[in-house]
Structure formats: C-alpha cells, structure tokens
Amino acid sequence: MKHRQTDTPAAVVAPEEPSRLAELVELPRPLYGSTHSLPNRAIVEPHDHPWAQLSHALRGTQRVETETGHFLAPPGRAVWVPAGMRHAVTCSPGTLMRSLYIEPAAMLRPRPECEVIVVSPLLRELIQAFSELPVRYDDAGADGRLVGVLLDRLAVAEQAGLMLPWPEDPRLGDICRQLQEKPADRSSIEDHACRLGVSGRTLSRWFLHQTGLTFRQWRQRCRVLASIPALERGERVTDAALGSGYESMSAFIAAFQEQLGATPKDFFSSDY
C-alpha cells in the first residue's frame, strides 16, 4: 500500500494563528486546517471543543475514544467528532495525522454522532487542496466554492463501521479494556463472570444491554480491529491473525470479512 508523503504530522494550526487550538476563541473561517502544523501530538486526555473535527491518519492508525465507543481509523478512513463531544486521541508509532475543524452551522447535513467514515479519493484530494489554502481563505471566491464541495462530500461520506461500542458500567469497561490490551486472551465469559461474582448468563445480559453486542461478537470485533495496525504496517496476515487471537488464517480472514465486508487484502488495496 502506498502513502502520500507530502504532508506534515498532526495538522491544525498555522504559524500566524495561536500555537494551541485551545487558545482560539473562534475559527478564522468555517473550515480550518493547514499543512503547516505542530509536531504530531495526539491529545490523550479527554477534551472537547465547540467545533466538529475530522481527523484522519495519512500514515499509521489513530484511535478516538469517547464515553460510548472507541473508533479506529487507518489510512483511507477518518473519525468524525461532533462539536462539544468529549474525546481522547491515541496513535500508533509514526502516525502522520491531519485534522480539520468545522463550524457546525457550515455542514450541509448534520452528523450528530461520532463515527468512522471512508475518505474517498475525491474527498482526499479536496482535503489536500484545501490544506494548501491560506488560513483566511477567500470564502466568497473560488476558495469558498472548493470548501463548499469539500463539505458536501463530507456530509455524504460513507460510514466505515470501525468502532467498538463501550459500556457505561466500569466493571464491563475493565473487561473491555483487558480484551483491547490483550486481544489473544482466551478467557471465557464465565471466567470474567466468576471474577465479578455473577453468573455467565447475567454478564452476557449486561454485555448485550450496554453494547448491543454479545460478548462473543464484541470480542470478535475487538480482535479484528486489533489486527488493523499490524496489517497497516505491512505485517503478514498470518502474524496479524495470531497476534489478535486467531489460531488459523482462514478463521481470521472469515472474521475480518464478516466485520468489515472485505478481506484484509482488499481492505488495504486502495492507493492512499
């Protein structure tokens, strides 16, 4: 898989603007972003801002965590964070990011939920073209028309489904965090239930109620998503499968296709 190398890390703040996004009282234009940027610096502490955010990795993989879900975006995908939503961002080593910040009123169609979207070739090129504009672009001229097309394409961008619903109950959250950190862990739901002092049936019911997924479904999605950073780095499918808890490559490919609608090869086939 090829990557564009014309971009600098984690992108939002131009030299003529404040050095930190938090210092901004308002965006200089309805859409804000630049190739001029600070060193890549994911904000791991929960935070929010009054603007919507589109954040995607040009190389590497980023994860955005909210109170209700964890969202994974490899190249070719981006995380949409609505205005005012608390979130934290972590990245795999060597990640190159770009973020756009958008006044909510500028969106042609609201996207009220945090979600992972597909960055189509057209949307990618529009973002690239926009990043070369001055921060205070002419919103009444050609630059403003380019922004209008970008926002239009963003409004209709396809969802990618790369998310794990997160439970409210901290006990379930601890189990989910353990599965994320060690996707190859083979502890059964009965094992986890025993540690909590409840029955496996009770824990299954809690899991389904709070995540919308059974324990098995949640763990399978967790394992598939855990394999994506390794696959994005170019590791062998067999190694990614074993590292994420699958005993055979065929079982892994079947689970990957079930969750993401494509084989690992097809998922990473786009020239991004």
PDB file of C-alpha atoms in Angstrom:
ATOM      1  CA  MET A   1       0.000   0.000   0.000  1.00  0.00           C
ATOM      2  CA  LYS A   2       1.320   3.432  -0.965  1.00  0.00           C
ATOM      3  CA  HIS A   3       1.037   6.582   1.111  1.00  0.00           C
ATOM      4  CA  ARG A   4       1.163  10.244   0.253  1.00  0.00           C
ATOM      5  CA  GLN A   5       4.312  11.766   1.757  1.00  0.00           C
ATOM      6  CA  THR A   6       3.592  15.444   1.122  1.00  0.00           C
ATOM      7  CA  ASP A   7       2.020  16.098   4.489  1.00  0.00           C
ATOM      8  CA  THR A   8       3.386  17.030   7.856  1.00  0.00           C
ATOM      9  CA  PRO A   9       2.252  15.481  11.156  1.00  0.00           C
ATOM     10  CA  ALA A  10      -0.957  16.230  13.044  1.00  0.00           C
ATOM     11  CA  ALA A  11      -2.359  19.197  11.356  1.00  0.00           C
ATOM     12  CA  VAL A  12      -4.389  22.083  12.551  1.00  0.00           C
ATOM     13  CA  VAL A  13      -2.522  25.221  13.496  1.00  0.00           C
ATOM     14  CA  ALA A  14      -0.864  27.620  11.071  1.00  0.00           C
ATOM     15  CA  PRO A  15       2.059  29.851  12.154  1.00  0.00           C
ATOM     16  CA  GLU A  16       0.033  33.060  12.010  1.00  0.00           C
ATOM     17  CA  GLU A  17      -2.597  31.600  14.334  1.00  0.00           C
ATOM     18  CA  PRO A  18      -2.373  30.778  18.089  1.00  0.00           C
ATOM     19  CA  SER A  19       0.014  27.927  18.848  1.00  0.00           C
ATOM     20  CA  ARG A  20      -2.685  25.870  20.561  1.00  0.00           C
ATOM     21  CA  LEU A  21      -6.207  25.138  19.376  1.00  0.00           C
ATOM     22  CA  ALA A  22      -7.489  25.834  22.905  1.00  0.00           C
ATOM     23  CA  GLU A  23      -6.362  29.457  22.516  1.00  0.00           C
ATOM     24  CA  LEU A  24      -8.809  30.064  19.680  1.00  0.00           C
ATOM     25  CA  VAL A  25     -11.968  31.945  20.604  1.00  0.00           C
ATOM     26  CA  GLU A  26     -13.455  31.262  17.176  1.00  0.00           C
ATOM     27  CA  LEU A  27     -12.285  29.649  13.965  1.00  0.00           C
ATOM     28  CA  PRO A  28     -10.823  32.112  11.421  1.00  0.00           C
ATOM     29  CA  ARG A  29     -13.047  30.541   8.758  1.00  0.00           C
ATOM     30  CA  PRO A  30     -15.898  27.987   8.875  1.00  0.00           C
ATOM     31  CA  LEU A  31     -13.382  25.308   7.881  1.00  0.00           C
ATOM     32  CA  TYR A  32      -9.925  25.368   9.447  1.00  0.00           C
ATOM     33  CA  GLY A  33      -6.823  23.284   8.781  1.00  0.00           C
ATOM     34  CA  SER A  34      -3.353  23.566   7.262  1.00  0.00           C
ATOM     35  CA  THR A  35      -0.279  21.634   6.175  1.00  0.00           C
ATOM     36  CA  HIS A  36       1.667  23.983   8.454  1.00  0.00           C
ATOM     37  CA  SER A  37       1.488  22.159  11.729  1.00  0.00           C
ATOM     38  CA  LEU A  38       2.918  21.372  15.100  1.00  0.00           C
ATOM     39  CA  PRO A  39       4.729  18.059  15.666  1.00  0.00           C
ATOM     40  CA  ASN A  40       2.331  15.118  15.774  1.00  0.00           C
ATOM     41  CA  ARG A  41       0.738  15.312  19.201  1.00  0.00           C
ATOM     42  CA  ALA A  42      -2.313  13.224  19.906  1.00  0.00           C
ATOM     43  CA  ILE A  43      -4.307  14.565  22.854  1.00  0.00           C
ATOM     44  CA  VAL A  44      -4.712  11.550  25.096  1.00  0.00           C
ATOM     45  CA  GLU A  45      -6.603  13.395  27.826  1.00  0.00           C
ATOM     46  CA  PRO A  46     -10.383  13.723  27.340  1.00  0.00           C
ATOM     47  CA  HIS A  47     -11.234  17.140  25.930  1.00  0.00           C
ATOM     48  CA  ASP A  48     -13.824  18.879  23.768  1.00  0.00           C
ATOM     49  CA  HIS A  49     -14.150  21.973  21.612  1.00  0.00           C
ATOM     50  CA  PRO A  50     -17.049  23.932  20.109  1.00  0.00           C
ATOM     51  CA  TRP A  51     -16.264  22.778  16.580  1.00  0.00           C
ATOM     52  CA  ALA A  52     -16.697  19.487  14.808  1.00  0.00           C
ATOM     53  CA  GLN A  53     -13.462  17.662  13.988  1.00  0.00           C
ATOM     54  CA  LEU A  54     -12.468  15.423  11.106  1.00  0.00           C
ATOM     55  CA  SER A  55      -9.256  13.613  11.961  1.00  0.00           C
ATOM     56  CA  HIS A  56      -7.503  11.074   9.788  1.00  0.00           C
ATOM     57  CA  ALA A  57      -4.123   9.426   9.508  1.00  0.00           C
ATOM     58  CA  LEU A  58      -2.072   9.726   6.351  1.00  0.00           C
ATOM     59  CA  ARG A  59       0.156   7.023   7.765  1.00  0.00           C
ATOM     60  CA  GLY A  60      -0.364   4.828  10.787  1.00  0.00           C
ATOM     61  CA  THR A  61      -3.555   4.306  12.761  1.00  0.00           C
ATOM     62  CA  GLN A  62      -5.347   6.545  15.211  1.00  0.00           C
ATOM     63  CA  ARG A  63      -7.948   5.708  17.838  1.00  0.00           C
ATOM     64  CA  VAL A  64     -10.504   8.156  19.153  1.00  0.00           C
ATOM     65  CA  GLU A  65     -12.193   7.285  22.446  1.00  0.00           C
ATOM     66  CA  THR A  66     -15.492   8.724  23.643  1.00  0.00           C
ATOM     67  CA  GLU A  67     -17.742   7.721  26.522  1.00  0.00           C
ATOM     68  CA  THR A  68     -19.805   5.491  24.227  1.00  0.00           C
ATOM     69  CA  GLY A  69     -17.274   3.985  21.839  1.00  0.00           C
ATOM     70  CA  HIS A  70     -13.741   3.529  20.571  1.00  0.00           C
ATOM     71  CA  PHE A  71     -13.216   4.444  16.915  1.00  0.00           C
ATOM     72  CA  LEU A  72     -10.291   3.215  14.797  1.00  0.00           C
ATOM     73  CA  ALA A  73      -9.085   4.967  11.640  1.00  0.00           C
ATOM     74  CA  PRO A  74      -6.275   3.610   9.455  1.00  0.00           C
ATOM     75  CA  PRO A  75      -5.331   5.478   6.247  1.00  0.00           C
ATOM     76  CA  GLY A  76      -8.321   5.884   3.958  1.00  0.00           C
ATOM     77  CA  ARG A  77     -10.661   6.357   6.913  1.00  0.00           C
ATOM     78  CA  ALA A  78     -11.279   9.283   9.246  1.00  0.00           C
ATOM     79  CA  VAL A  79     -13.005   9.883  12.561  1.00  0.00           C
ATOM     80  CA  TRP A  80     -15.775  12.464  12.694  1.00  0.00           C
ATOM     81  CA  VAL A  81     -16.206  14.013  16.157  1.00  0.00           C
ATOM     82  CA  PRO A  82     -19.266  16.274  16.618  1.00  0.00           C
ATOM     83  CA  ALA A  83     -18.900  19.648  18.300  1.00  0.00           C
ATOM     84  CA  GLY A  84     -18.874  19.501  22.081  1.00  0.00           C
ATOM     85  CA  MET A  85     -18.214  15.755  22.355  1.00  0.00           C
ATOM     86  CA  ARG A  86     -15.522  14.775  24.843  1.00  0.00           C
ATOM     87  CA  HIS A  87     -12.890  12.562  23.276  1.00  0.00           C
ATOM     88  CA  ALA A  88      -9.274  11.479  23.509  1.00  0.00           C
ATOM     89  CA  VAL A  89      -6.906  10.542  20.685  1.00  0.00           C
ATOM     90  CA  THR A  90      -4.118   7.981  20.619  1.00  0.00           C
ATOM     91  CA  CYS A  91      -1.948   6.966  17.674  1.00  0.00           C
ATOM     92  CA  SER A  92       0.305   4.120  16.639  1.00  0.00           C
ATOM     93  CA  PRO A  93       4.041   4.999  16.432  1.00  0.00           C
ATOM     94  CA  GLY A  94       4.989   7.038  13.374  1.00  0.00           C
ATOM     95  CA  THR A  95       1.461   8.195  12.635  1.00  0.00           C
ATOM     96  CA  LEU A  96       1.026  11.246  10.400  1.00  0.00           C
ATOM     97  CA  MET A  97      -2.303  12.952  11.033  1.00  0.00           C
ATOM     98  CA  ARG A  98      -4.383  15.732   9.613  1.00  0.00           C
ATOM     99  CA  SER A  99      -7.346  17.321  11.354  1.00  0.00           C
ATOM    100  CA  LEU A 100      -9.950  19.709  10.046  1.00  0.00           C
ATOM    101  CA  TYR A 101     -12.126  21.804  12.354  1.00  0.00           C
ATOM    102  CA  ILE A 102     -15.576  22.824  11.185  1.00  0.00           C
ATOM    103  CA  GLU A 103     -18.215  25.232  12.411  1.00  0.00           C
ATOM    104  CA  PRO A 104     -21.329  23.074  12.935  1.00  0.00           C
ATOM    105  CA  ALA A 105     -23.511  25.543  11.014  1.00  0.00           C
ATOM    106  CA  ALA A 106     -21.296  25.098   7.936  1.00  0.00           C
ATOM    107  CA  MET A 107     -22.268  21.447   7.479  1.00  0.00           C
ATOM    108  CA  LEU A 108     -24.865  20.897   4.760  1.00  0.00           C
ATOM    109  CA  ARG A 109     -26.200  17.866   6.635  1.00  0.00           C
ATOM    110  CA  PRO A 110     -25.551  17.301  10.350  1.00  0.00           C
ATOM    111  CA  ARG A 111     -23.565  14.275  11.526  1.00  0.00           C
ATOM    112  CA  PRO A 112     -24.560  14.224  15.209  1.00  0.00           C
ATOM    113  CA  GLU A 113     -22.743  11.012  16.170  1.00  0.00           C
ATOM    114  CA  CYS A 114     -19.062  10.190  16.433  1.00  0.00           C
ATOM    115  CA  GLU A 115     -18.267   7.780  13.598  1.00  0.00           C
ATOM    116  CA  VAL A 116     -15.568   6.486  11.272  1.00  0.00           C
ATOM    117  CA  ILE A 117     -16.070   7.485   7.638  1.00  0.00           C
ATOM    118  CA  VAL A 118     -14.481   6.422   4.366  1.00  0.00           C
ATOM    119  CA  VAL A 119     -12.201   9.048   2.807  1.00  0.00           C
ATOM    120  CA  SER A 120     -12.947   8.598  -0.884  1.00  0.00           C
ATOM    121  CA  PRO A 121     -10.285   9.551  -3.462  1.00  0.00           C
ATOM    122  CA  LEU A 122     -12.250  12.720  -4.251  1.00  0.00           C
ATOM    123  CA  LEU A 123     -12.611  13.721  -0.595  1.00  0.00           C
ATOM    124  CA  ARG A 124      -8.914  13.002  -0.048  1.00  0.00           C
ATOM    125  CA  GLU A 125      -7.921  15.287  -2.915  1.00  0.00           C
ATOM    126  CA  LEU A 126     -10.288  18.016  -1.745  1.00  0.00           C
ATOM    127  CA  ILE A 127      -8.733  17.891   1.725  1.00  0.00           C
ATOM    128  CA  GLN A 128      -5.269  18.032   0.165  1.00  0.00           C
ATOM    129  CA  ALA A 129      -6.231  21.043  -1.977  1.00  0.00           C
ATOM    130  CA  PHE A 130      -7.840  22.798   0.971  1.00  0.00           C
ATOM    131  CA  SER A 131      -4.766  22.284   3.153  1.00  0.00           C
ATOM    132  CA  GLU A 132      -2.742  24.392   0.699  1.00  0.00           C
ATOM    133  CA  LEU A 133      -5.055  27.404   1.005  1.00  0.00           C
ATOM    134  CA  PRO A 134      -4.233  30.272   3.361  1.00  0.00           C
ATOM    135  CA  VAL A 135      -5.856  30.061   6.775  1.00  0.00           C
ATOM    136  CA  ARG A 136      -8.010  33.092   5.954  1.00  0.00           C
ATOM    137  CA  TYR A 137      -9.033  31.888   2.513  1.00  0.00           C
ATOM    138  CA  ASP A 138     -11.420  33.906   0.339  1.00  0.00           C
ATOM    139  CA  ASP A 139     -14.714  32.354   1.328  1.00  0.00           C
ATOM    140  CA  ALA A 140     -16.584  34.475  -1.266  1.00  0.00           C
ATOM    141  CA  GLY A 141     -14.455  33.292  -4.203  1.00  0.00           C
ATOM    142  CA  ALA A 142     -13.027  30.110  -5.702  1.00  0.00           C
ATOM    143  CA  ASP A 143     -11.586  29.009  -2.354  1.00  0.00           C
ATOM    144  CA  GLY A 144     -15.008  29.222  -0.761  1.00  0.00           C
ATOM    145  CA  ARG A 145     -16.502  27.161  -3.583  1.00  0.00           C
ATOM    146  CA  LEU A 146     -13.852  24.471  -3.048  1.00  0.00           C
ATOM    147  CA  VAL A 147     -14.758  24.421   0.653  1.00  0.00           C
ATOM    148  CA  GLY A 148     -18.416  24.063  -0.285  1.00  0.00           C
ATOM    149  CA  VAL A 149     -17.688  20.971  -2.378  1.00  0.00           C
ATOM    150  CA  LEU A 150     -15.499  19.522   0.397  1.00  0.00           C
ATOM    151  CA  LEU A 151     -18.265  19.969   2.967  1.00  0.00           C
ATOM    152  CA  ASP A 152     -20.793  18.479   0.557  1.00  0.00           C
ATOM    153  CA  ARG A 153     -18.643  15.356   0.077  1.00  0.00           C
ATOM    154  CA  LEU A 154     -18.070  15.138   3.811  1.00  0.00           C
ATOM    155  CA  ALA A 155     -21.810  15.286   4.506  1.00  0.00           C
ATOM    156  CA  VAL A 156     -22.453  12.205   2.347  1.00  0.00           C
ATOM    157  CA  ALA A 157     -19.298  10.227   3.202  1.00  0.00           C
ATOM    158  CA  GLU A 158     -19.921   6.539   3.818  1.00  0.00           C
ATOM    159  CA  GLN A 159     -19.642   5.098   7.313  1.00  0.00           C
ATOM    160  CA  ALA A 160     -16.816   2.598   7.765  1.00  0.00           C
ATOM    161  CA  GLY A 161     -18.081   0.827  10.904  1.00  0.00           C
ATOM    162  CA  LEU A 162     -14.679   0.684  12.619  1.00  0.00           C
ATOM    163  CA  MET A 163     -15.906   1.146  16.158  1.00  0.00           C
ATOM    164  CA  LEU A 164     -16.325  -0.718  19.401  1.00  0.00           C
ATOM    165  CA  PRO A 165     -19.363   0.264  21.492  1.00  0.00           C
ATOM    166  CA  TRP A 166     -18.233   0.980  25.049  1.00  0.00           C
ATOM    167  CA  PRO A 167     -20.262   0.030  28.141  1.00  0.00           C
ATOM    168  CA  GLU A 168     -21.177   2.508  30.859  1.00  0.00           C
ATOM    169  CA  ASP A 169     -20.631   0.038  33.706  1.00  0.00           C
ATOM    170  CA  PRO A 170     -16.981   0.351  34.831  1.00  0.00           C
ATOM    171  CA  ARG A 171     -16.834  -3.378  35.560  1.00  0.00           C
ATOM    172  CA  LEU A 172     -17.654  -4.152  31.955  1.00  0.00           C
ATOM    173  CA  GLY A 173     -15.309  -1.376  30.879  1.00  0.00           C
ATOM    174  CA  ASP A 174     -12.465  -3.115  32.707  1.00  0.00           C
ATOM    175  CA  ILE A 175     -13.197  -6.337  30.826  1.00  0.00           C
ATOM    176  CA  CYS A 176     -13.308  -4.496  27.503  1.00  0.00           C
ATOM    177  CA  ARG A 177     -10.054  -2.709  28.254  1.00  0.00           C
ATOM    178  CA  GLN A 178      -8.405  -6.016  29.112  1.00  0.00           C
ATOM    179  CA  LEU A 179      -9.592  -7.507  25.817  1.00  0.00           C
ATOM    180  CA  GLN A 180      -8.282  -4.483  23.906  1.00  0.00           C
ATOM    181  CA  GLU A 181      -4.879  -4.676  25.545  1.00  0.00           C
ATOM    182  CA  LYS A 182      -4.628  -8.463  25.161  1.00  0.00           C
ATOM    183  CA  PRO A 183      -6.821  -9.494  22.209  1.00  0.00           C
ATOM    184  CA  ALA A 184      -5.351 -13.010  22.250  1.00  0.00           C
ATOM    185  CA  ASP A 185      -6.640 -13.553  25.817  1.00  0.00           C
ATOM    186  CA  ARG A 186      -8.866 -16.637  25.714  1.00  0.00           C
ATOM    187  CA  SER A 187     -10.706 -16.088  29.000  1.00  0.00           C
ATOM    188  CA  SER A 188     -14.344 -17.127  28.622  1.00  0.00           C
ATOM    189  CA  ILE A 189     -17.294 -15.078  29.702  1.00  0.00           C
ATOM    190  CA  GLU A 190     -17.662 -17.500  32.610  1.00  0.00           C
ATOM    191  CA  ASP A 191     -14.096 -16.674  33.680  1.00  0.00           C
ATOM    192  CA  HIS A 192     -14.888 -12.961  33.696  1.00  0.00           C
ATOM    193  CA  ALA A 193     -18.224 -13.558  35.414  1.00  0.00           C
ATOM    194  CA  CYS A 194     -16.531 -15.569  38.160  1.00  0.00           C
ATOM    195  CA  ARG A 195     -14.172 -12.674  38.894  1.00  0.00           C
ATOM    196  CA  LEU A 196     -17.190 -10.359  39.188  1.00  0.00           C
ATOM    197  CA  GLY A 197     -19.137 -12.805  41.356  1.00  0.00           C
ATOM    198  CA  VAL A 198     -22.046 -13.145  38.917  1.00  0.00           C
ATOM    199  CA  SER A 199     -23.231 -15.862  36.565  1.00  0.00           C
ATOM    200  CA  GLY A 200     -22.152 -16.074  32.947  1.00  0.00           C
ATOM    201  CA  ARG A 201     -25.765 -15.588  31.889  1.00  0.00           C
ATOM    202  CA  THR A 202     -26.015 -12.382  33.923  1.00  0.00           C
ATOM    203  CA  LEU A 203     -22.808 -10.988  32.456  1.00  0.00           C
ATOM    204  CA  SER A 204     -23.982 -11.911  28.946  1.00  0.00           C
ATOM    205  CA  ARG A 205     -27.197  -9.996  29.550  1.00  0.00           C
ATOM    206  CA  TRP A 206     -25.287  -6.946  30.815  1.00  0.00           C
ATOM    207  CA  PHE A 207     -22.974  -7.024  27.816  1.00  0.00           C
ATOM    208  CA  LEU A 208     -25.790  -7.173  25.295  1.00  0.00           C
ATOM    209  CA  HIS A 209     -27.772  -4.455  27.051  1.00  0.00           C
ATOM    210  CA  GLN A 210     -24.885  -1.995  27.271  1.00  0.00           C
ATOM    211  CA  THR A 211     -23.083  -2.581  23.961  1.00  0.00           C
ATOM    212  CA  GLY A 212     -25.734  -4.024  21.672  1.00  0.00           C
ATOM    213  CA  LEU A 213     -23.387  -6.966  21.047  1.00  0.00           C
ATOM    214  CA  THR A 214     -22.966 -10.337  22.680  1.00  0.00           C
ATOM    215  CA  PHE A 215     -19.675 -10.975  24.445  1.00  0.00           C
ATOM    216  CA  ARG A 216     -18.557 -13.174  21.544  1.00  0.00           C
ATOM    217  CA  GLN A 217     -19.478 -10.535  18.958  1.00  0.00           C
ATOM    218  CA  TRP A 218     -17.733  -7.782  20.892  1.00  0.00           C
ATOM    219  CA  ARG A 219     -14.554  -9.824  21.317  1.00  0.00           C
ATOM    220  CA  GLN A 220     -14.533 -10.801  17.664  1.00  0.00           C
ATOM    221  CA  ARG A 221     -14.822  -7.170  16.558  1.00  0.00           C
ATOM    222  CA  CYS A 222     -12.169  -6.189  19.087  1.00  0.00           C
ATOM    223  CA  ARG A 223      -9.774  -8.793  17.687  1.00  0.00           C
ATOM    224  CA  VAL A 224     -10.371  -7.756  14.091  1.00  0.00           C
ATOM    225  CA  LEU A 225      -9.791  -4.088  14.922  1.00  0.00           C
ATOM    226  CA  ALA A 226      -6.687  -5.011  16.922  1.00  0.00           C
ATOM    227  CA  SER A 227      -5.192  -6.550  13.772  1.00  0.00           C
ATOM    228  CA  ILE A 228      -5.517  -3.388  11.675  1.00  0.00           C
ATOM    229  CA  PRO A 229      -2.420  -1.501  12.920  1.00  0.00           C
ATOM    230  CA  ALA A 230      -0.265  -4.581  12.236  1.00  0.00           C
ATOM    231  CA  LEU A 231      -1.739  -5.036   8.767  1.00  0.00           C
ATOM    232  CA  GLU A 232      -1.313  -1.324   8.020  1.00  0.00           C
ATOM    233  CA  ARG A 233       2.377  -1.634   8.939  1.00  0.00           C
ATOM    234  CA  GLY A 234       2.695  -4.373   6.321  1.00  0.00           C
ATOM    235  CA  GLU A 235       2.961  -7.375   8.647  1.00  0.00           C
ATOM    236  CA  ARG A 236       1.971 -10.767   7.264  1.00  0.00           C
ATOM    237  CA  VAL A 237      -1.683 -11.696   7.558  1.00  0.00           C
ATOM    238  CA  THR A 238      -0.682 -14.848   9.453  1.00  0.00           C
ATOM    239  CA  ASP A 239       1.213 -12.834  12.056  1.00  0.00           C
ATOM    240  CA  ALA A 240      -1.627 -10.324  12.417  1.00  0.00           C
ATOM    241  CA  ALA A 241      -4.081 -13.201  12.851  1.00  0.00           C
ATOM    242  CA  LEU A 242      -2.046 -14.902  15.565  1.00  0.00           C
ATOM    243  CA  GLY A 243      -1.328 -11.631  17.338  1.00  0.00           C
ATOM    244  CA  SER A 244      -5.025 -10.800  17.531  1.00  0.00           C
ATOM    245  CA  GLY A 245      -6.046 -14.176  18.928  1.00  0.00           C
ATOM    246  CA  TYR A 246      -6.901 -16.343  15.926  1.00  0.00           C
ATOM    247  CA  GLU A 247      -5.478 -19.834  15.623  1.00  0.00           C
ATOM    248  CA  SER A 248      -5.761 -20.019  11.842  1.00  0.00           C
ATOM    249  CA  MET A 249      -5.500 -17.547   8.980  1.00  0.00           C
ATOM    250  CA  SER A 250      -8.738 -18.839   7.437  1.00  0.00           C
ATOM    251  CA  ALA A 251     -10.721 -18.144  10.625  1.00  0.00           C
ATOM    252  CA  PHE A 252      -9.201 -14.674  10.837  1.00  0.00           C
ATOM    253  CA  ILE A 253      -9.981 -13.791   7.208  1.00  0.00           C
ATOM    254  CA  ALA A 254     -13.563 -15.007   7.638  1.00  0.00           C
ATOM    255  CA  ALA A 255     -14.000 -12.874  10.788  1.00  0.00           C
ATOM    256  CA  PHE A 256     -12.352  -9.881   9.124  1.00  0.00           C
ATOM    257  CA  GLN A 257     -14.681 -10.122   6.135  1.00  0.00           C
ATOM    258  CA  GLU A 258     -17.721 -10.561   8.359  1.00  0.00           C
ATOM    259  CA  GLN A 259     -16.876  -7.449  10.374  1.00  0.00           C
ATOM    260  CA  LEU A 260     -15.576  -5.133   7.632  1.00  0.00           C
ATOM    261  CA  GLY A 261     -17.075  -6.519   4.433  1.00  0.00           C
ATOM    262  CA  ALA A 262     -13.719  -7.159   2.796  1.00  0.00           C
ATOM    263  CA  THR A 263     -10.693  -9.397   3.115  1.00  0.00           C
ATOM    264  CA  PRO A 264      -7.566  -7.859   4.666  1.00  0.00           C
ATOM    265  CA  LYS A 265      -6.003  -7.619   1.199  1.00  0.00           C
ATOM    266  CA  ASP A 266      -8.993  -5.805  -0.277  1.00  0.00           C
ATOM    267  CA  PHE A 267      -9.391  -3.558   2.765  1.00  0.00           C
ATOM    268  CA  PHE A 268      -5.889  -2.166   2.291  1.00  0.00           C
ATOM    269  CA  SER A 269      -5.859  -2.205  -1.505  1.00  0.00           C
ATOM    270  CA  SER A 270      -6.634   1.479  -2.028  1.00  0.00           C
ATOM    271  CA  ASP A 271      -3.775   3.732  -3.097  1.00  0.00           C
ATOM    272  CA  TYR A 272      -3.685   6.095  -0.162  1.00  0.00           C
TER     273      TYR A 272
END
